[in-house]
Coordinates of C-alpha atoms in Angstrom, one line a residue:
M1 CA 0.0 0.0 0.0
Q2 CA 1.2 3.5 -0.9
V3 CA 0.3 6.3 1.5
A4 CA 1.0 9.9 0.6
I5 CA 1.0 12.4 3.5
I6 CA 0.9 16.0 2.4
G7 CA 2.5 18.1 5.1
A8 CA 5.5 17.3 7.4
G9 CA 4.3 19.2 10.4
P10 CA 3.1 17.7 13.7
R11 CA -0.1 16.4 12.0
G12 CA 1.6 14.6 9.2
L13 CA 4.2 13.2 11.6
A14 CA 1.4 12.0 13.9
V15 CA -0.2 9.9 11.1
A16 CA 3.2 8.6 9.9
E17 CA 4.1 7.5 13.5
R18 CA 0.8 5.6 14.0
L19 CA 1.1 3.9 10.6
I20 CA 4.6 2.7 11.2
N21 CA 4.1 1.6 14.8
L22 CA 0.6 0.2 14.6
D23 CA 1.2 -1.9 11.4
D24 CA 1.5 -5.5 12.4
S25 CA 0.8 -7.1 9.0
D26 CA 3.3 -8.7 6.6
N27 CA 2.0 -6.6 3.7
Q28 CA 4.1 -3.8 2.1
L29 CA 3.5 -0.4 3.5
D30 CA 5.2 2.6 1.9
V31 CA 4.7 6.0 3.6
Q32 CA 5.8 9.1 1.7
I33 CA 5.7 12.6 3.2
F34 CA 5.7 15.7 1.0
D35 CA 6.4 19.2 2.2
P36 CA 8.2 22.2 0.5
Y37 CA 9.6 23.0 4.0
A38 CA 11.7 21.0 6.4
I39 CA 10.4 18.1 8.5
G40 CA 8.3 19.9 11.1
G41 CA 6.6 22.1 8.5
R42 CA 6.5 25.7 7.6
V43 CA 5.9 27.2 11.1
W44 CA 8.8 25.5 12.7
D45 CA 11.3 25.3 9.9
P46 CA 14.8 26.0 11.5
A47 CA 16.2 27.0 8.2
I48 CA 14.0 30.2 8.2
K49 CA 16.2 32.7 9.8
Q50 CA 13.7 34.5 12.0
N51 CA 12.6 31.2 13.6
N52 CA 15.6 31.5 15.9
L53 CA 14.1 34.7 17.2
F54 CA 10.3 34.0 17.3
L55 CA 9.1 32.1 20.3
M56 CA 6.7 29.2 20.5
N57 CA 3.5 29.9 22.3
T58 CA 3.6 26.9 24.6
V59 CA 6.1 26.1 27.4
I60 CA 8.6 23.3 26.6
D61 CA 7.2 20.9 29.1
Q62 CA 3.8 20.9 27.4
V63 CA 5.0 19.9 23.9
T64 CA 5.4 16.4 22.5
L65 CA 5.2 14.4 19.3
F66 CA 4.8 11.1 21.0
N67 CA 1.6 9.2 21.6
D68 CA 0.8 8.1 25.2
D69 CA -1.9 6.3 27.1
S70 CA -4.2 9.3 27.2
I71 CA -4.9 9.2 23.5
E72 CA -8.5 7.9 23.1
N73 CA -8.5 4.8 20.8
G74 CA -5.0 5.7 19.8
G75 CA -3.6 2.2 19.8
K76 CA -0.5 1.0 21.6
P77 CA 1.7 4.0 22.5
F78 CA 5.4 4.1 21.9
S79 CA 6.7 6.7 24.4
G80 CA 9.4 9.2 23.9
P81 CA 10.7 12.4 25.4
S82 CA 8.6 15.6 25.5
L83 CA 10.3 18.7 24.1
F84 CA 11.6 19.6 27.6
Q85 CA 12.9 16.0 28.2
W86 CA 14.6 16.0 24.8
L87 CA 16.2 19.4 25.3
T88 CA 17.8 18.2 28.6
T89 CA 19.0 14.8 27.2
E90 CA 19.5 14.3 23.5
A91 CA 19.3 17.8 21.9
S92 CA 22.9 18.8 22.2
D93 CA 24.3 15.7 20.6
F94 CA 21.7 15.8 17.8
I95 CA 22.4 19.4 16.9
A96 CA 26.2 18.8 17.0
Q97 CA 25.7 16.0 14.5
H98 CA 23.7 18.3 12.2
P99 CA 25.8 21.3 11.2
E100 CA 23.1 22.6 8.9
F101 CA 21.3 24.0 11.9
D102 CA 22.2 27.6 12.9
S103 CA 24.7 27.7 15.8
A104 CA 22.3 30.0 17.6
Y105 CA 20.2 26.9 18.4
A106 CA 23.1 25.2 20.2
S107 CA 23.5 28.3 22.4
E108 CA 19.8 28.4 23.0
I109 CA 19.3 24.9 24.4
V110 CA 21.8 25.6 27.1
Q111 CA 19.4 28.3 28.4
L112 CA 16.3 26.1 28.3
T113 CA 16.5 24.4 31.7
H114 CA 13.1 25.1 33.2
T115 CA 9.8 23.4 32.4
G116 CA 8.1 26.8 32.0
D117 CA 10.6 28.1 29.5
F118 CA 9.6 29.1 25.9
A119 CA 11.8 27.8 23.1
T120 CA 12.1 29.4 19.7
R121 CA 10.1 27.9 16.8
G122 CA 13.2 26.6 15.1
I123 CA 13.9 24.4 18.2
M124 CA 10.5 22.7 17.6
G125 CA 11.6 22.1 14.0
I126 CA 14.8 20.5 15.2
Y127 CA 12.9 18.3 17.7
A128 CA 10.7 17.2 14.8
A129 CA 13.7 16.3 12.7
W130 CA 15.1 14.2 15.5
F131 CA 11.6 12.6 15.9
F132 CA 11.6 11.7 12.2
E133 CA 15.0 10.0 12.5
W134 CA 13.7 8.1 15.6
L135 CA 10.7 7.0 13.5
K136 CA 12.9 5.9 10.6
R137 CA 14.8 3.6 12.9
R138 CA 11.5 1.9 13.8
V139 CA 10.7 1.0 10.1
K140 CA 10.2 -2.8 9.6
G141 CA 11.3 -4.9 6.7
N142 CA 8.0 -4.6 4.9
Q143 CA 7.8 -0.8 5.4
T144 CA 9.4 2.3 3.9
L145 CA 9.2 5.9 5.2
N146 CA 10.5 8.8 3.1
Y147 CA 10.3 12.5 3.0
T148 CA 10.4 14.6 -0.2
K149 CA 10.9 18.3 0.0
Q150 CA 8.4 19.2 -2.6
T151 CA 5.0 20.9 -3.0
V152 CA 2.1 18.8 -4.0
A153 CA 0.4 20.7 -6.8
D154 CA -2.5 18.4 -7.7
L155 CA -4.4 15.3 -6.9
V156 CA -6.6 13.2 -9.3
K157 CA -8.6 10.1 -8.5
I158 CA -7.9 7.3 -11.0
G159 CA -10.0 4.3 -10.2
T160 CA -9.4 3.4 -6.6
K161 CA -6.0 5.2 -6.6
F162 CA -4.9 8.8 -6.5
Q163 CA -2.4 10.4 -8.9
V164 CA -0.3 12.8 -6.9
T165 CA 1.4 15.6 -9.0
L166 CA 4.4 17.3 -7.4
G167 CA 5.6 20.8 -8.0
D168 CA 8.3 19.7 -10.4
G169 CA 5.8 17.7 -12.5
T170 CA 6.7 14.3 -11.0
Q171 CA 3.6 12.0 -10.7
I172 CA 3.2 9.1 -8.3
L173 CA 0.3 6.8 -7.5
A174 CA -1.1 6.5 -3.9
D175 CA -3.7 4.2 -2.4
Q176 CA -4.4 6.6 0.5
V177 CA -3.8 10.3 0.8
V178 CA -3.7 12.4 3.9
M179 CA -3.7 16.1 3.6
A180 CA -2.2 17.4 6.9
L181 CA -2.1 21.0 6.0
G182 CA -1.4 24.2 7.9
H183 CA -2.3 27.8 7.0
S184 CA -2.6 28.6 3.3
D185 CA -1.6 31.9 1.8
D186 CA -4.7 33.7 0.3
E187 CA -5.4 36.0 -2.6
L188 CA -5.3 39.6 -1.4
T189 CA -8.7 41.1 -0.6
P190 CA -9.8 44.1 -2.7
E191 CA -8.7 46.4 0.1
E192 CA -5.3 44.7 0.4
A193 CA -4.8 44.7 -3.4
D194 CA -5.5 48.5 -3.4
F195 CA -3.0 49.0 -0.6
K196 CA -0.4 47.0 -2.5
A197 CA -1.0 48.9 -5.7
F198 CA -0.8 52.2 -3.8
A199 CA 2.5 51.1 -2.2
D200 CA 3.9 50.1 -5.5
E201 CA 3.0 53.4 -7.1
H202 CA 4.5 55.4 -4.3
H203 CA 7.5 53.1 -3.7
L204 CA 6.3 52.3 -0.1
P205 CA 6.8 49.0 1.7
Y206 CA 3.7 46.8 2.0
I207 CA 3.6 43.4 3.6
G208 CA 0.4 41.4 3.2
P209 CA -0.9 38.6 5.4
T210 CA 1.8 36.0 5.7
H211 CA 4.0 34.1 8.2
P212 CA 6.0 36.8 9.8
S213 CA 9.1 34.6 9.8
E214 CA 9.0 34.8 6.0
A215 CA 8.5 38.5 5.7
D216 CA 11.4 40.6 4.3
L217 CA 11.8 43.4 6.8
S218 CA 15.2 44.4 5.7
G219 CA 13.8 47.5 4.0
L220 CA 12.1 48.8 7.1
T221 CA 14.6 51.2 8.8
E222 CA 14.7 54.2 11.1
N223 CA 13.3 56.2 8.2
N224 CA 10.0 54.3 8.3
R225 CA 6.8 54.9 10.2
V226 CA 5.2 51.5 10.0
I227 CA 1.5 51.0 10.5
I228 CA 0.7 47.5 11.6
R229 CA -2.8 46.1 11.4
G230 CA -3.4 43.4 13.9
L231 CA -2.5 43.0 17.6
G232 CA -2.4 39.2 17.8
L233 CA 0.5 36.7 17.8
S234 CA 1.8 37.8 14.4
F235 CA 2.0 41.4 15.8
F236 CA 4.3 40.2 18.6
D237 CA 6.5 38.5 16.0
Y238 CA 6.8 41.7 14.0
L239 CA 7.5 43.6 17.2
A240 CA 10.5 41.3 18.0
A241 CA 11.8 41.4 14.5
L242 CA 11.6 45.2 14.3
S243 CA 13.3 45.7 17.7
I244 CA 15.7 42.9 18.6
G245 CA 16.0 42.1 14.9
K246 CA 17.2 45.6 14.3
G247 CA 19.9 45.4 17.0
G248 CA 18.0 46.8 20.0
T249 CA 18.3 45.1 23.4
F250 CA 16.1 44.7 26.5
V251 CA 17.5 45.0 30.0
R252 CA 16.0 45.1 33.4
D253 CA 16.5 48.0 35.8
D254 CA 17.0 47.7 39.5
S255 CA 13.3 47.2 40.1
G256 CA 13.1 44.4 37.6
E257 CA 11.2 46.4 35.0
L258 CA 12.1 45.8 31.4
I259 CA 13.8 48.7 29.6
Y260 CA 14.5 49.0 25.9
Q261 CA 17.8 50.2 24.6
P262 CA 17.4 51.2 21.0
S263 CA 20.0 50.6 18.3
G264 CA 18.8 53.6 16.3
H265 CA 17.8 51.4 13.3
E266 CA 14.3 50.7 14.5
P267 CA 11.3 52.1 12.5
H268 CA 8.6 53.8 14.4
I269 CA 5.6 51.5 14.8
I270 CA 1.9 52.4 14.9
A271 CA -0.2 49.3 15.6
G272 CA -3.9 48.7 16.1
S273 CA -6.8 46.4 15.3
R274 CA -10.6 46.3 15.2
G275 CA -10.7 45.0 18.8
G276 CA -8.0 47.5 19.9
F277 CA -6.2 45.6 22.5
P278 CA -3.1 43.4 22.6
L279 CA -3.6 39.8 23.7
H280 CA -3.4 39.0 27.4
A281 CA 0.0 37.7 28.5
R282 CA 0.1 34.0 29.3
G283 CA 0.4 33.4 33.1
V284 CA 3.8 32.1 34.3
N285 CA 3.4 28.3 34.1
E286 CA 2.5 26.5 37.3
K287 CA 1.0 23.4 35.7
D288 CA 2.5 20.0 35.3
A289 CA 2.8 18.9 31.7
S290 CA -0.5 16.9 31.7
E291 CA -2.4 18.9 34.3
L292 CA -5.9 20.0 33.2
Y293 CA -8.4 22.1 35.1
Q294 CA -11.6 20.2 35.8
P295 CA -14.6 22.4 35.4
T296 CA -17.2 22.7 38.1
F297 CA -20.0 24.3 36.1
F298 CA -19.0 23.8 32.4
T299 CA -19.7 20.1 32.5
L300 CA -21.3 17.8 29.9
P301 CA -24.4 17.2 32.0
A302 CA -24.9 21.0 32.3
L303 CA -24.4 21.4 28.6
D304 CA -26.8 18.6 27.9
A305 CA -29.4 20.3 30.2
L306 CA -29.1 23.5 28.2
R307 CA -29.5 21.6 25.0
A308 CA -32.6 19.8 26.3
A309 CA -34.0 23.1 27.5
G310 CA -33.7 24.4 23.9
D311 CA -35.5 21.4 22.3
G312 CA -32.3 19.8 21.1
K313 CA -30.3 23.0 20.4
M314 CA -28.3 25.1 22.9
S315 CA -28.4 28.9 22.4
Y316 CA -25.1 30.7 22.1
E317 CA -26.1 33.0 25.0
A318 CA -26.6 30.0 27.3
F319 CA -23.3 28.6 26.2
E320 CA -21.4 31.8 26.8
S321 CA -23.1 32.3 30.1
L322 CA -21.9 28.9 31.3
V323 CA -18.3 29.6 30.1
V324 CA -18.3 32.9 31.9
K325 CA -19.7 31.3 35.1
E326 CA -16.7 28.9 35.0
L327 CA -14.2 31.7 34.4
T328 CA -15.8 33.8 37.2
Y329 CA -15.7 30.8 39.6
K330 CA -12.0 30.3 39.0
H331 CA -11.3 34.0 39.3
L332 CA -13.1 34.2 42.6
L333 CA -11.3 31.1 44.0
N334 CA -8.0 32.6 43.1
R335 CA -9.0 35.8 44.8
I336 CA -10.1 33.9 47.9
N337 CA -6.9 31.8 48.0
S338 CA -4.5 34.6 47.3
G339 CA -3.9 35.3 50.9
Q340 CA -4.7 39.0 50.2
S341 CA -8.5 38.7 50.5
N342 CA -10.3 40.9 53.1
L343 CA -12.2 37.8 54.3
T344 CA -11.3 35.7 57.3
Y345 CA -10.5 32.0 56.9
D346 CA -14.0 30.9 58.0
Q347 CA -15.7 33.5 55.7
S348 CA -13.6 32.3 52.8
E349 CA -14.5 28.7 53.3
A350 CA -18.2 29.5 53.7
L351 CA -18.0 31.5 50.5
K352 CA -16.4 28.6 48.6
V353 CA -19.3 26.4 49.6
A354 CA -21.9 29.1 48.7
L355 CA -20.4 29.6 45.3
L356 CA -21.1 26.0 44.3
T357 CA -24.9 26.6 44.3
S358 CA -24.9 30.2 43.4
G359 CA -26.9 31.6 40.5
D360 CA -24.8 34.8 40.4
L361 CA -21.3 34.3 41.6
N362 CA -20.3 37.9 41.8
A363 CA -23.4 38.8 43.7
T364 CA -22.7 36.0 46.2
A365 CA -19.1 37.1 46.6
A366 CA -20.3 40.7 47.3
E367 CA -22.8 39.4 49.9
F368 CA -19.9 37.8 51.8
G369 CA -18.0 41.0 51.6
L370 CA -15.3 40.1 49.1
S371 CA -14.7 43.5 47.7
D372 CA -11.0 44.1 47.6
I373 CA -10.3 43.1 44.0
P374 CA -12.4 44.0 40.9
S375 CA -14.8 41.2 39.7
L376 CA -14.5 39.5 36.4
D377 CA -16.7 41.6 34.0
I378 CA -16.7 39.8 30.7
D379 CA -17.7 42.9 28.8
L380 CA -14.9 44.9 30.3
V381 CA -12.5 42.0 29.5
R382 CA -13.6 42.4 25.8
N383 CA -13.2 46.1 26.0
P384 CA -10.9 47.2 28.8
A385 CA -11.2 50.9 27.7
R386 CA -15.0 50.8 28.0
D387 CA -15.2 53.2 30.9
L388 CA -12.2 55.4 29.9
P389 CA -13.3 59.1 29.5
H390 CA -12.8 60.3 26.0
D391 CA -10.5 63.1 27.1
A392 CA -8.2 60.7 29.0
D393 CA -4.6 60.2 27.8
Y394 CA -4.8 56.9 26.0
R395 CA -1.1 56.2 26.1
T396 CA -0.9 56.6 29.8
W397 CA -4.0 54.4 30.3
L398 CA -2.6 51.7 28.1
L399 CA 0.7 51.6 29.9
S400 CA -1.2 51.2 33.2
H401 CA -3.4 48.5 31.6
L402 CA -0.3 46.6 30.4
A403 CA 1.4 46.9 33.8
A404 CA -1.7 45.4 35.5
N405 CA -1.7 42.6 32.9
I406 CA 2.0 41.9 33.5
A407 CA 1.6 41.9 37.3
D408 CA -1.4 39.5 37.1
A409 CA 0.4 37.1 34.7
R410 CA 3.4 37.0 37.0
L411 CA 1.2 35.4 39.7
G412 CA 0.9 32.3 37.5
N413 CA -1.5 30.4 35.2
K414 CA -3.2 28.6 38.2
S415 CA -3.1 31.3 40.8
A416 CA -3.5 34.7 39.1
P417 CA -7.0 36.2 39.4
F418 CA -7.3 36.9 35.7
A419 CA -4.5 34.9 33.9
G420 CA -5.3 31.9 36.1
A421 CA -9.0 32.1 35.1
F422 CA -8.3 32.7 31.4
D423 CA -5.9 29.7 31.2
I424 CA -8.7 27.3 32.0
L425 CA -10.1 28.0 28.5
R426 CA -7.2 26.1 27.1
D427 CA -8.0 23.1 29.3
M428 CA -11.7 23.2 28.3
R429 CA -11.2 23.2 24.6
D430 CA -11.9 19.6 24.1
R431 CA -15.3 20.0 25.7
V432 CA -16.0 22.9 23.4
R433 CA -14.9 20.8 20.4
Y434 CA -17.4 18.1 21.6
V435 CA -20.2 20.7 21.6
V436 CA -19.3 21.8 18.0
E437 CA -18.8 18.3 16.6
H438 CA -22.1 17.0 18.1
D439 CA -24.1 19.9 16.7
Y440 CA -25.3 21.4 20.0
F441 CA -25.9 24.7 18.2
S442 CA -28.4 25.7 15.5
V443 CA -27.0 27.3 12.4
D444 CA -27.8 30.8 13.8
D445 CA -26.2 30.1 17.1
Y446 CA -23.1 28.5 15.5
E447 CA -22.6 31.6 13.5
K448 CA -22.7 33.6 16.8
F449 CA -20.3 31.1 18.3
L450 CA -17.7 31.6 15.6
T451 CA -18.1 35.4 15.5
K452 CA -18.3 36.1 19.3
F453 CA -16.6 33.3 21.2
R454 CA -13.5 32.8 19.1
P455 CA -12.3 36.4 19.4
L456 CA -12.9 36.3 23.2
D457 CA -11.0 33.0 23.5
V458 CA -8.1 34.3 21.4
L459 CA -7.9 37.6 23.3
V460 CA -7.6 36.0 26.8
S461 CA -6.1 32.5 26.3
V462 CA -3.9 32.5 23.2
G463 CA -1.6 35.3 24.2
P464 CA 2.1 35.4 24.0
P465 CA 4.7 34.6 26.7
L466 CA 4.8 37.2 29.4
L467 CA 8.1 38.5 28.2
R468 CA 6.6 39.7 24.9
V469 CA 4.0 41.8 26.7
E470 CA 6.8 43.3 28.9
Q471 CA 8.7 44.1 25.7
L472 CA 5.7 45.8 24.2
R473 CA 5.3 48.0 27.2
A474 CA 9.0 48.8 27.2
L475 CA 8.8 49.8 23.5
I476 CA 5.9 52.1 24.1
K477 CA 7.8 53.8 27.0
A478 CA 10.8 54.1 24.7
G479 CA 8.7 55.9 22.1
I480 CA 9.3 53.2 19.5
V481 CA 5.7 51.9 19.5
D482 CA 2.3 53.6 19.6
I483 CA -0.9 51.5 20.0
T484 CA -4.1 53.0 18.6
A485 CA -7.5 52.7 20.2
S486 CA -10.0 50.2 18.7
Q487 CA -11.5 50.2 15.3
I488 CA -8.4 51.2 13.4
K489 CA -9.1 52.3 9.9
V490 CA -6.3 52.7 7.3
T491 CA -6.7 54.9 4.3
T492 CA -4.3 56.3 1.6
E493 CA -3.8 60.0 1.4
D494 CA -1.2 62.3 -0.2
G495 CA 1.3 59.5 -0.8
E496 CA 1.0 58.1 2.8
F497 CA -0.9 55.5 4.7
V498 CA -3.1 57.1 7.4
A499 CA -4.6 55.3 10.4
R500 CA -7.5 56.6 12.5
D501 CA -9.2 55.0 15.5
S502 CA -12.3 55.2 17.6
R503 CA -10.9 58.0 19.7
Q504 CA -10.3 60.1 16.5
Q505 CA -6.5 59.8 16.9
E506 CA -4.7 60.1 13.6
Y507 CA -1.3 58.6 12.6
H508 CA 0.6 58.9 9.3
G509 CA 2.9 56.1 8.0
N510 CA 5.1 55.3 5.0
A511 CA 4.8 51.5 5.3
L512 CA 2.0 49.1 6.1
V513 CA 2.2 45.6 7.5
E514 CA -0.8 43.2 7.8
A515 CA 0.0 41.3 11.0
R516 CA -2.0 38.2 10.5
L517 CA -1.9 34.9 8.7
G518 CA -4.2 34.1 5.8
A519 CA -7.8 33.5 6.7
T520 CA -9.2 29.9 6.6
N521 CA -11.2 30.5 3.4
M522 CA -11.2 28.0 0.6
A523 CA -12.6 30.6 -1.8
I524 CA -9.4 32.6 -1.8
A525 CA -6.7 30.1 -0.8
V526 CA -3.7 30.0 -3.2
N527 CA -2.1 26.8 -2.0
P528 CA -2.1 24.9 -5.4
I529 CA -3.4 21.6 -3.9
L530 CA -6.4 23.5 -2.4
V531 CA -7.0 25.5 -5.5
N532 CA -7.0 22.5 -7.8
L533 CA -9.2 20.4 -5.6
R534 CA -11.5 23.3 -5.1
D535 CA -11.8 23.9 -8.8
K536 CA -12.6 20.2 -9.4
G537 CA -15.3 20.2 -6.7
T538 CA -13.3 17.7 -4.5
L539 CA -13.0 20.3 -1.8
V540 CA -16.0 22.4 -1.1
S541 CA -17.0 24.8 1.7
P542 CA -20.3 23.9 3.4
T543 CA -23.2 26.3 3.0
L544 CA -25.5 26.5 6.1
V545 CA -29.1 27.7 6.2
R546 CA -30.2 30.1 8.9
Q547 CA -33.6 30.0 10.5
D548 CA -34.9 32.9 8.2
G549 CA -33.9 31.0 5.1
T550 CA -30.8 33.0 4.3
T551 CA -27.4 31.2 3.9
W552 CA -23.8 31.6 4.9
T553 CA -20.8 29.7 3.8
L554 CA -18.0 28.4 6.0
G555 CA -14.5 29.1 4.9
A556 CA -13.5 25.6 5.8
A557 CA -13.4 22.5 3.5
N558 CA -16.1 20.0 4.1
I559 CA -15.1 16.7 5.9
D560 CA -16.8 14.0 8.0
R561 CA -16.0 15.2 11.5
Q562 CA -15.7 11.7 12.8
T563 CA -13.7 10.0 10.1
L564 CA -11.9 13.1 8.6
E565 CA -12.7 11.9 5.1
V566 CA -13.3 14.6 2.5
I567 CA -16.9 15.2 1.4
D568 CA -17.1 16.6 -2.1
A569 CA -19.5 18.9 -4.0
N570 CA -22.0 16.1 -4.5
D571 CA -22.0 15.5 -0.7
D572 CA -20.3 12.2 -1.3
H573 CA -17.5 10.9 0.9
I574 CA -14.3 10.2 -1.0
P575 CA -12.9 7.0 0.4
N576 CA -9.2 7.0 1.4
L577 CA -8.8 10.8 1.1
Y578 CA -8.4 12.5 4.4
L579 CA -8.0 16.1 5.4
Y580 CA -7.2 17.6 8.8
G581 CA -5.7 20.7 10.1
I582 CA -6.2 24.4 9.5
P583 CA -8.3 24.1 6.2
V584 CA -11.1 22.5 8.2
E585 CA -11.2 25.2 10.9
G586 CA -14.8 26.2 11.2
K587 CA -16.1 22.8 10.3
K588 CA -14.1 21.7 13.4
W589 CA -12.9 24.0 16.1
F590 CA -9.5 25.2 17.3
G591 CA -7.1 22.9 15.6
T592 CA -4.2 25.4 15.9
V593 CA -2.6 23.6 18.8
I594 CA 0.7 21.9 19.4
P595 CA 0.5 18.3 20.8
R596 CA 0.6 18.2 24.6
P597 CA 1.5 15.0 26.6
G598 CA -1.0 13.2 28.7
V599 CA -4.2 15.1 27.8
N600 CA -5.7 13.2 24.8
T601 CA -4.4 16.0 22.6
V602 CA -6.5 16.5 19.5
I603 CA -3.7 16.3 16.8
L604 CA -2.5 12.9 18.0
R605 CA -6.1 11.7 18.6
E606 CA -7.2 12.6 15.0
G607 CA -3.9 11.4 13.5
A608 CA -4.6 8.0 15.1
V609 CA -8.1 7.9 13.7
I610 CA -6.8 8.4 10.2
A611 CA -3.9 5.9 10.6
Q612 CA -6.1 3.2 11.9
R613 CA -8.6 3.6 9.1
I614 CA -5.8 3.4 6.6
L615 CA -4.4 0.2 8.2
E616 CA -7.8 -1.4 8.0
N617 CA -7.3 -1.5 4.3
L618 CA -3.8 -2.9 4.4

């Protein structure tokens, strides 16, 4: 059997590992992985220079590529080191044996000694390369495992097989195909195309949506005023590249506060977004590698009860209310347990008991006299500047807001009143996935879920390491960065880019950067395999019908959520053709994760589903 895996990232490697290790037949099994980037995939490719500067968004103790006993129906696990364990055992020797890796990585691993450290993305790519060599050593006599550094441009079904066409025109036949794809670049939107045309006409730098590690920033100098649209993770990448990457340094003063020492080569940065606020810093890690928060209110019986109350469908409002109740409960527990509460021990214990049956947690806390720390107001979380007077100095307020964010995150991702509450969203994602994949929402409420819940989740639980938020505050204080208020709107006027925000602040720039990856949208994807399969009707985005009869179309490709088989334009399953990863985001929910040990992690779980279905046909 010939198996083609398109994508050498963690998803592709997960399928390959299960195929090699679970195959117990005497039949021939040939597994071929294709990717134009290195083993590990585009995001983690250590050959991309800026990947030795940009940080992963997960601590090294919570990253693995190995299956374990937690994987549901995953088959027999073959254990191996987590990223942290690998870094403290085999990493130095492996890097020494591979001179193709930048010497900066050898220096970095010496510093990665604590479970809560954040590695650069290139380190993850090197770990993946080591993992692939480990897997190659496990190949049996009736198996082959190979990797070809090539794009897959097209795929055609011929009888029961698939003709796979590579970027150089080479064609191979495969019995089974797994598309384990990441973010696709997209066609520019009309607005982006206009910005690019304007930039070309006036000889101004313009960087559209892309992976920041691949963006050419060499032309951005001290002579540029760079407007950045987006305050998410890509923004923090650009921030590092345009400060540290330009020769600047961060140091701590006697009080421990981070101070920026400019090189003089940094451009001035003006950054904003529709929401208007940088992501919350991740709390300093206090969790063991496999430790998950166990919800008290956001439970399956509670969700089922909400579904039953809605005649088989749960309203989005009821869902969000339950999520917020869980966040509030964790927030209040952390306040009570902080040792800084104004309550006595007996009052604190009585309040903990009362909260378990409370209909309004904040009101119950107030009744017990817990009043020393602000309550968790979810609307204020969404818009921290909600109550800011219009004539207030926005820069001063933002510096204070970031300082409070930093101080809270330092208290830890279990103990902090806010960061500790927000972190539980990461631990509850599998339960949210269950809700999505078992159609708890009507079409109308699912649309609300995608448009309202995802931005909230990203804002509070997907944030960068604490260090990056400290660096942002230092750059603002140094006069290198300005952050606009919400609802940034960029126009072109008199040969410049002009940004205005909801507080009527105005900024002029001579460069524009779109700090975001391509959207998950099959209609505008430019990855050739997606384009060709879309044009043939093999990949199609589902169209959903609202209660009023109007329709809306997901950007995701259609698949069977349980088997991960592709469903084509005729609503037919295509046997032996699988797709998982970013292109199905929206049909499934929140697949942009890195495998974590001991928690039934979704990438390894879904990789096992695909591998076992393939092996059934061997």
